[in-house]
Amino acid sequence: MSEENVVYIGNKPVMNYVLAVVTQMNGGTSEVILKARGRAISRAVDVAEIVRNRFITDVGIGRIDICTEEIMNNEGTSTNVSAIEIQLAKEFSK
């Protein structure tokens, strides 16, 4: 899995990320990874569901990884932030 098949979810509108995923899938990529941390996790889930239900119906959810990352603040203290990775992969029907 190369780094170009990863879409990092942030604060932009959901449809921007949906467009990025659909563009990669239509360009020949068979799988895309959505990565998000903190409050963007719900936006990543929204992107996965919109892509799956409205745009590319033969895309399925591969694996979902959740973890906690330790982030250092400007003050030097550390905080824990939740993170998620959602794999979207094309389902090949026979």
Backbone atoms as SQL, in Angstrom:
CREATE TABLE atoms (id INTEGER PRIMARY KEY, chain TEXT, resi INTEGER, resn TEXT, atom TEXT, x REAL, y REAL, z REAL);
INSERT INTO atoms VALUES
  (1, 'A', 1, 'MET', 'N', 0.855, -1.171, 0.000),
  (2, 'A', 1, 'MET', 'CA', 0.000, 0.000, 0.000),
  (3, 'A', 1, 'MET', 'C', 0.897, 1.228, 0.000),
  (4, 'A', 2, 'SER', 'N', 0.819, 2.006, -1.062),
  (5, 'A', 2, 'SER', 'CA', 1.641, 3.202, -1.158),
  (6, 'A', 2, 'SER', 'C', 0.948, 4.369, -0.464),
  (7, 'A', 3, 'GLU', 'N', 1.728, 5.395, -0.174),
  (8, 'A', 3, 'GLU', 'CA', 1.216, 6.557, 0.553),
  (9, 'A', 3, 'GLU', 'C', 0.217, 7.356, -0.290),
  (10, 'A', 4, 'GLU', 'N', 0.258, 7.221, -1.607),
  (11, 'A', 4, 'GLU', 'CA', -0.662, 7.983, -2.447),
  (12, 'A', 4, 'GLU', 'C', -2.083, 7.431, -2.403),
  (13, 'A', 5, 'ASN', 'N', -2.281, 6.246, -1.863),
  (14, 'A', 5, 'ASN', 'CA', -3.616, 5.666, -1.739),
  (15, 'A', 5, 'ASN', 'C', -4.246, 5.963, -0.384),
  (16, 'A', 6, 'VAL', 'N', -3.669, 6.899, 0.357),
  (17, 'A', 6, 'VAL', 'CA', -4.172, 7.259, 1.677),
  (18, 'A', 6, 'VAL', 'C', -4.803, 8.640, 1.597),
  (19, 'A', 7, 'VAL', 'N', -6.011, 8.769, 2.163),
  (20, 'A', 7, 'VAL', 'CA', -6.688, 10.057, 2.247),
  (21, 'A', 7, 'VAL', 'C', -6.764, 10.425, 3.725),
  (22, 'A', 8, 'TYR', 'N', -6.134, 11.543, 4.082),
  (23, 'A', 8, 'TYR', 'CA', -6.154, 12.015, 5.460),
  (24, 'A', 8, 'TYR', 'C', -7.369, 12.916, 5.645),
  (25, 'A', 9, 'ILE', 'N', -8.210, 12.580, 6.605),
  (26, 'A', 9, 'ILE', 'CA', -9.443, 13.314, 6.848),
  (27, 'A', 9, 'ILE', 'C', -9.164, 14.395, 7.888),
  (28, 'A', 10, 'GLY', 'N', -9.619, 15.622, 7.579),
  (29, 'A', 10, 'GLY', 'CA', -9.419, 16.754, 8.491),
  (30, 'A', 10, 'GLY', 'C', -10.693, 17.555, 8.650),
  (31, 'A', 11, 'ASN', 'N', -10.572, 18.877, 8.530),
  (32, 'A', 11, 'ASN', 'CA', -11.691, 19.781, 8.796),
  (33, 'A', 11, 'ASN', 'C', -12.425, 20.262, 7.555),
  (34, 'A', 12, 'LYS', 'N', -12.019, 19.823, 6.384),
  (35, 'A', 12, 'LYS', 'CA', -12.698, 20.251, 5.157),
  (36, 'A', 12, 'LYS', 'C', -14.071, 19.596, 5.062),
  (37, 'A', 13, 'PRO', 'N', -14.923, 20.092, 4.171),
  (38, 'A', 13, 'PRO', 'CA', -16.246, 19.465, 3.996),
  (39, 'A', 13, 'PRO', 'C', -16.128, 18.009, 3.535),
  (40, 'A', 14, 'VAL', 'N', -17.122, 17.216, 3.894),
  (41, 'A', 14, 'VAL', 'CA', -17.104, 15.779, 3.619),
  (42, 'A', 14, 'VAL', 'C', -16.963, 15.502, 2.125),
  (43, 'A', 15, 'MET', 'N', -17.645, 16.271, 1.297),
  (44, 'A', 15, 'MET', 'CA', -17.637, 15.986, -0.140),
  (45, 'A', 15, 'MET', 'C', -16.264, 16.175, -0.761),
  (46, 'A', 16, 'ASN', 'N', -15.406, 16.978, -0.178),
  (47, 'A', 16, 'ASN', 'CA', -14.029, 17.093, -0.685),
  (48, 'A', 16, 'ASN', 'C', -13.306, 15.756, -0.578),
  (49, 'A', 17, 'TYR', 'N', -13.487, 15.075, 0.542),
  (50, 'A', 17, 'TYR', 'CA', -12.832, 13.783, 0.752),
  (51, 'A', 17, 'TYR', 'C', -13.499, 12.685, -0.079),
  (52, 'A', 18, 'VAL', 'N', -14.825, 12.780, -0.240),
  (53, 'A', 18, 'VAL', 'CA', -15.531, 11.823, -1.104),
  (54, 'A', 18, 'VAL', 'C', -14.993, 11.931, -2.525),
  (55, 'A', 19, 'LEU', 'N', -14.810, 13.155, -3.006),
  (56, 'A', 19, 'LEU', 'CA', -14.278, 13.379, -4.353),
  (57, 'A', 19, 'LEU', 'C', -12.872, 12.808, -4.480),
  (58, 'A', 20, 'ALA', 'N', -12.042, 12.955, -3.446),
  (59, 'A', 20, 'ALA', 'CA', -10.680, 12.415, -3.488),
  (60, 'A', 20, 'ALA', 'C', -10.707, 10.888, -3.595),
  (61, 'A', 21, 'VAL', 'N', -11.587, 10.240, -2.834),
  (62, 'A', 21, 'VAL', 'CA', -11.675, 8.776, -2.870),
  (63, 'A', 21, 'VAL', 'C', -12.200, 8.308, -4.224),
  (64, 'A', 22, 'VAL', 'N', -13.267, 8.943, -4.719),
  (65, 'A', 22, 'VAL', 'CA', -13.855, 8.542, -5.999),
  (66, 'A', 22, 'VAL', 'C', -12.861, 8.755, -7.129),
  (67, 'A', 23, 'THR', 'N', -12.103, 9.831, -7.087),
  (68, 'A', 23, 'THR', 'CA', -11.096, 10.095, -8.116),
  (69, 'A', 23, 'THR', 'C', -10.027, 9.013, -8.125),
  (70, 'A', 24, 'GLN', 'N', -9.570, 8.603, -6.956),
  (71, 'A', 24, 'GLN', 'CA', -8.553, 7.546, -6.891),
  (72, 'A', 24, 'GLN', 'C', -9.114, 6.215, -7.367),
  (73, 'A', 25, 'MET', 'N', -10.338, 5.899, -6.963),
  (74, 'A', 25, 'MET', 'CA', -10.948, 4.629, -7.378),
  (75, 'A', 25, 'MET', 'C', -11.171, 4.592, -8.890),
  (76, 'A', 26, 'ASN', 'N', -11.626, 5.700, -9.470),
  (77, 'A', 26, 'ASN', 'CA', -11.848, 5.749, -10.914),
  (78, 'A', 26, 'ASN', 'C', -10.542, 5.774, -11.693),
  (79, 'A', 27, 'GLY', 'N', -9.455, 6.140, -11.030),
  (80, 'A', 27, 'GLY', 'CA', -8.139, 6.155, -11.665),
  (81, 'A', 27, 'GLY', 'C', -7.467, 4.797, -11.705),
  (82, 'A', 28, 'GLY', 'N', -8.124, 3.777, -11.200),
  (83, 'A', 28, 'GLY', 'CA', -7.575, 2.439, -11.281),
  (84, 'A', 28, 'GLY', 'C', -7.100, 1.850, -9.964),
  (85, 'A', 29, 'THR', 'N', -7.179, 2.607, -8.901),
  (86, 'A', 29, 'THR', 'CA', -6.765, 2.097, -7.601),
  (87, 'A', 29, 'THR', 'C', -7.823, 1.143, -7.065),
  (88, 'A', 30, 'SER', 'N', -7.401, -0.011, -6.572),
  (89, 'A', 30, 'SER', 'CA', -8.371, -0.992, -6.083),
  (90, 'A', 30, 'SER', 'C', -8.700, -0.807, -4.611),
  (91, 'A', 31, 'GLU', 'N', -7.863, -0.078, -3.876),
  (92, 'A', 31, 'GLU', 'CA', -8.175, 0.175, -2.470),
  (93, 'A', 31, 'GLU', 'C', -7.626, 1.522, -2.026),
  (94, 'A', 32, 'VAL', 'N', -8.348, 2.143, -1.096),
  (95, 'A', 32, 'VAL', 'CA', -7.979, 3.440, -0.536),
  (96, 'A', 32, 'VAL', 'C', -8.123, 3.337, 0.977),
  (97, 'A', 33, 'ILE', 'N', -7.197, 3.954, 1.695),
  (98, 'A', 33, 'ILE', 'CA', -7.242, 3.971, 3.156),
  (99, 'A', 33, 'ILE', 'C', -7.641, 5.375, 3.606),
  (100, 'A', 34, 'LEU', 'N', -8.639, 5.464, 4.459),
  (101, 'A', 34, 'LEU', 'CA', -9.031, 6.725, 5.086),
  (102, 'A', 34, 'LEU', 'C', -8.408, 6.767, 6.472),
  (103, 'A', 35, 'LYS', 'N', -7.715, 7.853, 6.796),
  (104, 'A', 35, 'LYS', 'CA', -7.099, 7.998, 8.117),
  (105, 'A', 35, 'LYS', 'C', -7.637, 9.264, 8.764),
  (106, 'A', 36, 'ALA', 'N', -7.992, 9.149, 10.043),
  (107, 'A', 36, 'ALA', 'CA', -8.507, 10.308, 10.775),
  (108, 'A', 36, 'ALA', 'C', -8.132, 10.185, 12.245),
  (109, 'A', 37, 'ARG', 'N', -8.076, 11.349, 12.910),
  (110, 'A', 37, 'ARG', 'CA', -7.807, 11.388, 14.347),
  (111, 'A', 37, 'ARG', 'C', -8.816, 12.309, 15.015),
  (112, 'A', 38, 'GLY', 'N', -9.132, 11.999, 16.251),
  (113, 'A', 38, 'GLY', 'CA', -9.949, 12.883, 17.073),
  (114, 'A', 38, 'GLY', 'C', -11.350, 13.109, 16.527),
  (115, 'A', 39, 'ARG', 'N', -11.723, 14.376, 16.435),
  (116, 'A', 39, 'ARG', 'CA', -13.073, 14.731, 16.000),
  (117, 'A', 39, 'ARG', 'C', -13.339, 14.421, 14.534),
  (118, 'A', 40, 'ALA', 'N', -12.302, 14.177, 13.762),
  (119, 'A', 40, 'ALA', 'CA', -12.469, 13.868, 12.344),
  (120, 'A', 40, 'ALA', 'C', -12.859, 12.412, 12.107),
  (121, 'A', 41, 'ILE', 'N', -12.897, 11.599, 13.148),
  (122, 'A', 41, 'ILE', 'CA', -13.252, 10.193, 12.986),
  (123, 'A', 41, 'ILE', 'C', -14.665, 10.054, 12.435),
  (124, 'A', 42, 'SER', 'N', -15.604, 10.833, 12.948),
  (125, 'A', 42, 'SER', 'CA', -16.976, 10.738, 12.447),
  (126, 'A', 42, 'SER', 'C', -17.065, 11.186, 10.987),
  (127, 'A', 43, 'ARG', 'N', -16.244, 12.130, 10.598),
  (128, 'A', 43, 'ARG', 'CA', -16.214, 12.575, 9.198),
  (129, 'A', 43, 'ARG', 'C', -15.667, 11.468, 8.299),
  (130, 'A', 44, 'ALA', 'N', -14.686, 10.712, 8.776),
  (131, 'A', 44, 'ALA', 'CA', -14.135, 9.600, 8.001),
  (132, 'A', 44, 'ALA', 'C', -15.192, 8.515, 7.788),
  (133, 'A', 45, 'VAL', 'N', -15.978, 8.235, 8.821),
  (134, 'A', 45, 'VAL', 'CA', -17.057, 7.253, 8.688),
  (135, 'A', 45, 'VAL', 'C', -18.098, 7.752, 7.688),
  (136, 'A', 46, 'ASP', 'N', -18.421, 9.040, 7.745),
  (137, 'A', 46, 'ASP', 'CA', -19.361, 9.621, 6.778),
  (138, 'A', 46, 'ASP', 'C', -18.842, 9.475, 5.351),
  (139, 'A', 47, 'VAL', 'N', -17.558, 9.748, 5.138),
  (140, 'A', 47, 'VAL', 'CA', -16.959, 9.622, 3.803),
  (141, 'A', 47, 'VAL', 'C', -17.077, 8.188, 3.301),
  (142, 'A', 48, 'ALA', 'N', -16.749, 7.232, 4.151),
  (143, 'A', 48, 'ALA', 'CA', -16.817, 5.825, 3.742),
  (144, 'A', 48, 'ALA', 'C', -18.244, 5.433, 3.358),
  (145, 'A', 49, 'GLU', 'N', -19.213, 5.855, 4.129),
  (146, 'A', 49, 'GLU', 'CA', -20.606, 5.493, 3.856),
  (147, 'A', 49, 'GLU', 'C', -21.147, 6.192, 2.620),
  (148, 'A', 50, 'ILE', 'N', -20.789, 7.448, 2.405),
  (149, 'A', 50, 'ILE', 'CA', -21.252, 8.165, 1.210),
  (150, 'A', 50, 'ILE', 'C', -20.665, 7.540, -0.046),
  (151, 'A', 51, 'VAL', 'N', -19.375, 7.222, -0.013),
  (152, 'A', 51, 'VAL', 'CA', -18.739, 6.584, -1.177),
  (153, 'A', 51, 'VAL', 'C', -19.409, 5.245, -1.465),
  (154, 'A', 52, 'ARG', 'N', -19.627, 4.472, -0.413),
  (155, 'A', 52, 'ARG', 'CA', -20.163, 3.121, -0.560),
  (156, 'A', 52, 'ARG', 'C', -21.623, 3.112, -1.025),
  (157, 'A', 53, 'ASN', 'N', -22.437, 4.030, -0.526),
  (158, 'A', 53, 'ASN', 'CA', -23.870, 3.990, -0.800),
  (159, 'A', 53, 'ASN', 'C', -24.309, 4.830, -1.988),
  (160, 'A', 54, 'ARG', 'N', -23.604, 5.931, -2.279),
  (161, 'A', 54, 'ARG', 'CA', -24.069, 6.840, -3.334),
  (162, 'A', 54, 'ARG', 'C', -23.253, 6.802, -4.613),
  (163, 'A', 55, 'PHE', 'N', -21.943, 6.618, -4.495),
  (164, 'A', 55, 'PHE', 'CA', -21.086, 6.817, -5.664),
  (165, 'A', 55, 'PHE', 'C', -20.570, 5.513, -6.264),
  (166, 'A', 56, 'ILE', 'N', -19.900, 4.693, -5.497),
  (167, 'A', 56, 'ILE', 'CA', -19.322, 3.458, -6.028),
  (168, 'A', 56, 'ILE', 'C', -19.908, 2.311, -5.206),
  (169, 'A', 57, 'THR', 'N', -20.916, 1.668, -5.763),
  (170, 'A', 57, 'THR', 'CA', -21.650, 0.654, -4.994),
  (171, 'A', 57, 'THR', 'C', -20.898, -0.661, -4.851),
  (172, 'A', 58, 'ASP', 'N', -19.870, -0.898, -5.672),
  (173, 'A', 58, 'ASP', 'CA', -19.121, -2.148, -5.553),
  (174, 'A', 58, 'ASP', 'C', -17.879, -2.002, -4.657),
  (175, 'A', 59, 'VAL', 'N', -17.858, -0.966, -3.828),
  (176, 'A', 59, 'VAL', 'CA', -16.781, -0.781, -2.864),
  (177, 'A', 59, 'VAL', 'C', -17.246, -1.309, -1.518),
  (178, 'A', 60, 'GLY', 'N', -16.388, -2.069, -0.863),
  (179, 'A', 60, 'GLY', 'CA', -16.706, -2.601, 0.453),
  (180, 'A', 60, 'GLY', 'C', -15.706, -2.131, 1.482),
  (181, 'A', 61, 'ILE', 'N', -16.088, -2.306, 2.725),
  (182, 'A', 61, 'ILE', 'CA', -15.201, -1.971, 3.832),
  (183, 'A', 61, 'ILE', 'C', -14.256, -3.159, 4.040),
  (184, 'A', 62, 'GLY', 'N', -12.963, -2.914, 3.938),
  (185, 'A', 62, 'GLY', 'CA', -11.978, -3.960, 4.157),
  (186, 'A', 62, 'GLY', 'C', -11.747, -4.170, 5.636),
  (187, 'A', 63, 'ARG', 'N', -10.747, -3.505, 6.173),
  (188, 'A', 63, 'ARG', 'CA', -10.472, -3.621, 7.597),
  (189, 'A', 63, 'ARG', 'C', -10.612, -2.243, 8.237),
  (190, 'A', 64, 'ILE', 'N', -10.880, -2.248, 9.520),
  (191, 'A', 64, 'ILE', 'CA', -10.966, -1.007, 10.294),
  (192, 'A', 64, 'ILE', 'C', -10.018, -1.162, 11.479),
  (193, 'A', 65, 'ASP', 'N', -9.044, -0.270, 11.575),
  (194, 'A', 65, 'ASP', 'CA', -8.093, -0.284, 12.678),
  (195, 'A', 65, 'ASP', 'C', -8.324, 0.947, 13.544),
  (196, 'A', 66, 'ILE', 'N', -8.415, 0.741, 14.844),
  (197, 'A', 66, 'ILE', 'CA', -8.524, 1.863, 15.772),
  (198, 'A', 66, 'ILE', 'C', -7.348, 1.801, 16.733),
  (199, 'A', 67, 'CYS', 'N', -6.896, 2.973, 17.148),
  (200, 'A', 67, 'CYS', 'CA', -5.774, 3.024, 18.075),
  (201, 'A', 67, 'CYS', 'C', -5.802, 4.350, 18.820),
  (202, 'A', 68, 'THR', 'N', -4.892, 4.487, 19.751),
  (203, 'A', 68, 'THR', 'CA', -4.719, 5.727, 20.500),
  (204, 'A', 68, 'THR', 'C', -3.291, 6.198, 20.287),
  (205, 'A', 69, 'GLU', 'N', -3.158, 7.459, 19.879),
  (206, 'A', 69, 'GLU', 'CA', -1.845, 8.046, 19.650),
  (207, 'A', 69, 'GLU', 'C', -1.562, 9.074, 20.730),
  (208, 'A', 70, 'GLU', 'N', -0.318, 9.121, 21.162),
  (209, 'A', 70, 'GLU', 'CA', 0.083, 10.092, 22.185),
  (210, 'A', 70, 'GLU', 'C', 0.694, 11.305, 21.497),
  (211, 'A', 71, 'ILE', 'N', 0.110, 12.469, 21.728),
  (212, 'A', 71, 'ILE', 'CA', 0.530, 13.707, 21.079),
  (213, 'A', 71, 'ILE', 'C', 1.131, 14.633, 22.146),
  (214, 'A', 72, 'MET', 'N', 2.253, 15.280, 21.806),
  (215, 'A', 72, 'MET', 'CA', 2.871, 16.232, 22.726),
  (216, 'A', 72, 'MET', 'C', 2.304, 17.630, 22.465),
  (217, 'A', 73, 'ASN', 'N', 1.866, 18.300, 23.522),
  (218, 'A', 73, 'ASN', 'CA', 1.374, 19.677, 23.432),
  (219, 'A', 73, 'ASN', 'C', 2.536, 20.661, 23.336),
  (220, 'A', 74, 'ASN', 'N', 2.199, 21.930, 23.109),
  (221, 'A', 74, 'ASN', 'CA', 3.228, 22.972, 23.094),
  (222, 'A', 74, 'ASN', 'C', 3.858, 23.147, 24.467),
  (223, 'A', 75, 'GLU', 'N', 3.071, 22.861, 25.517),
  (224, 'A', 75, 'GLU', 'CA', 3.577, 23.011, 26.885),
  (225, 'A', 75, 'GLU', 'C', 4.474, 21.846, 27.298),
  (226, 'A', 76, 'GLY', 'N', 4.537, 20.799, 26.497),
  (227, 'A', 76, 'GLY', 'CA', 5.361, 19.646, 26.822),
  (228, 'A', 76, 'GLY', 'C', 4.603, 18.494, 27.445),
  (229, 'A', 77, 'THR', 'N', 3.315, 18.680, 27.680),
  (230, 'A', 77, 'THR', 'CA', 2.513, 17.589, 28.234),
  (231, 'A', 77, 'THR', 'C', 1.975, 16.728, 27.100),
  (232, 'A', 78, 'SER', 'N', 1.668, 15.496, 27.423),
  (233, 'A', 78, 'SER', 'CA', 1.172, 14.590, 26.387),
  (234, 'A', 78, 'SER', 'C', -0.321, 14.346, 26.578),
  (235, 'A', 79, 'THR', 'N', -1.017, 14.213, 25.467),
  (236, 'A', 79, 'THR', 'CA', -2.443, 13.890, 25.487),
  (237, 'A', 79, 'THR', 'C', -2.679, 12.713, 24.565),
  (238, 'A', 80, 'ASN', 'N', -3.702, 11.945, 24.862),
  (239, 'A', 80, 'ASN', 'CA', -4.070, 10.805, 24.030),
  (240, 'A', 80, 'ASN', 'C', -5.146, 11.215, 23.035),
  (241, 'A', 81, 'VAL', 'N', -4.963, 10.808, 21.789),
  (242, 'A', 81, 'VAL', 'CA', -5.918, 11.108, 20.724),
  (243, 'A', 81, 'VAL', 'C', -6.281, 9.800, 20.030),
  (244, 'A', 82, 'SER', 'N', -7.564, 9.571, 19.866),
  (245, 'A', 82, 'SER', 'CA', -8.023, 8.373, 19.158),
  (246, 'A', 82, 'SER', 'C', -7.780, 8.528, 17.668),
  (247, 'A', 83, 'ALA', 'N', -7.516, 7.413, 16.989),
  (248, 'A', 83, 'ALA', 'CA', -7.278, 7.427, 15.546),
  (249, 'A', 83, 'ALA', 'C', -7.964, 6.216, 14.921),
  (250, 'A', 84, 'ILE', 'N', -8.303, 6.351, 13.633),
  (251, 'A', 84, 'ILE', 'CA', -8.962, 5.268, 12.917),
  (252, 'A', 84, 'ILE', 'C', -8.392, 5.180, 11.503),
  (253, 'A', 85, 'GLU', 'N', -8.326, 3.974, 10.983),
  (254, 'A', 85, 'GLU', 'CA', -7.990, 3.726, 9.579),
  (255, 'A', 85, 'GLU', 'C', -9.086, 2.838, 9.004),
  (256, 'A', 86, 'ILE', 'N', -9.691, 3.285, 7.918),
  (257, 'A', 86, 'ILE', 'CA', -10.751, 2.518, 7.251),
  (258, 'A', 86, 'ILE', 'C', -10.262, 2.177, 5.852),
  (259, 'A', 87, 'GLN', 'N', -10.243, 0.897, 5.534),
  (260, 'A', 87, 'GLN', 'CA', -9.827, 0.461, 4.206),
  (261, 'A', 87, 'GLN', 'C', -11.069, 0.258, 3.347),
  (262, 'A', 88, 'LEU', 'N', -11.096, 0.951, 2.209),
  (263, 'A', 88, 'LEU', 'CA', -12.144, 0.765, 1.211),
  (264, 'A', 88, 'LEU', 'C', -11.542, -0.008, 0.047),
  (265, 'A', 89, 'ALA', 'N', -12.151, -1.110, -0.322),
  (266, 'A', 89, 'ALA', 'CA', -11.614, -1.940, -1.399),
  (267, 'A', 89, 'ALA', 'C', -12.727, -2.314, -2.351),
  (268, 'A', 90, 'LYS', 'N', -12.396, -2.362, -3.641),
  (269, 'A', 90, 'LYS', 'CA', -13.370, -2.771, -4.650),
  (270, 'A', 90, 'LYS', 'C', -13.649, -4.266, -4.520),
  (271, 'A', 91, 'GLU', 'N', -14.920, -4.620, -4.584),
  (272, 'A', 91, 'GLU', 'CA', -15.318, -6.021, -4.541),
  (273, 'A', 91, 'GLU', 'C', -15.422, -6.509, -5.972),
  (274, 'A', 92, 'PHE', 'N', -14.739, -7.583, -6.263),
  (275, 'A', 92, 'PHE', 'CA', -14.736, -8.120, -7.620),
  (276, 'A', 92, 'PHE', 'C', -15.775, -9.226, -7.697),
  (277, 'A', 93, 'SER', 'N', -16.835, -8.990, -8.470),
  (278, 'A', 93, 'SER', 'CA', -17.881, -10.002, -8.626),
  (279, 'A', 93, 'SER', 'C', -17.529, -10.910, -9.807),
  (280, 'A', 94, 'LYS', 'N', -17.896, -12.168, -9.683),
  (281, 'A', 94, 'LYS', 'CA', -17.567, -13.129, -10.736),
  (282, 'A', 94, 'LYS', 'C', -18.807, -13.536, -11.480);
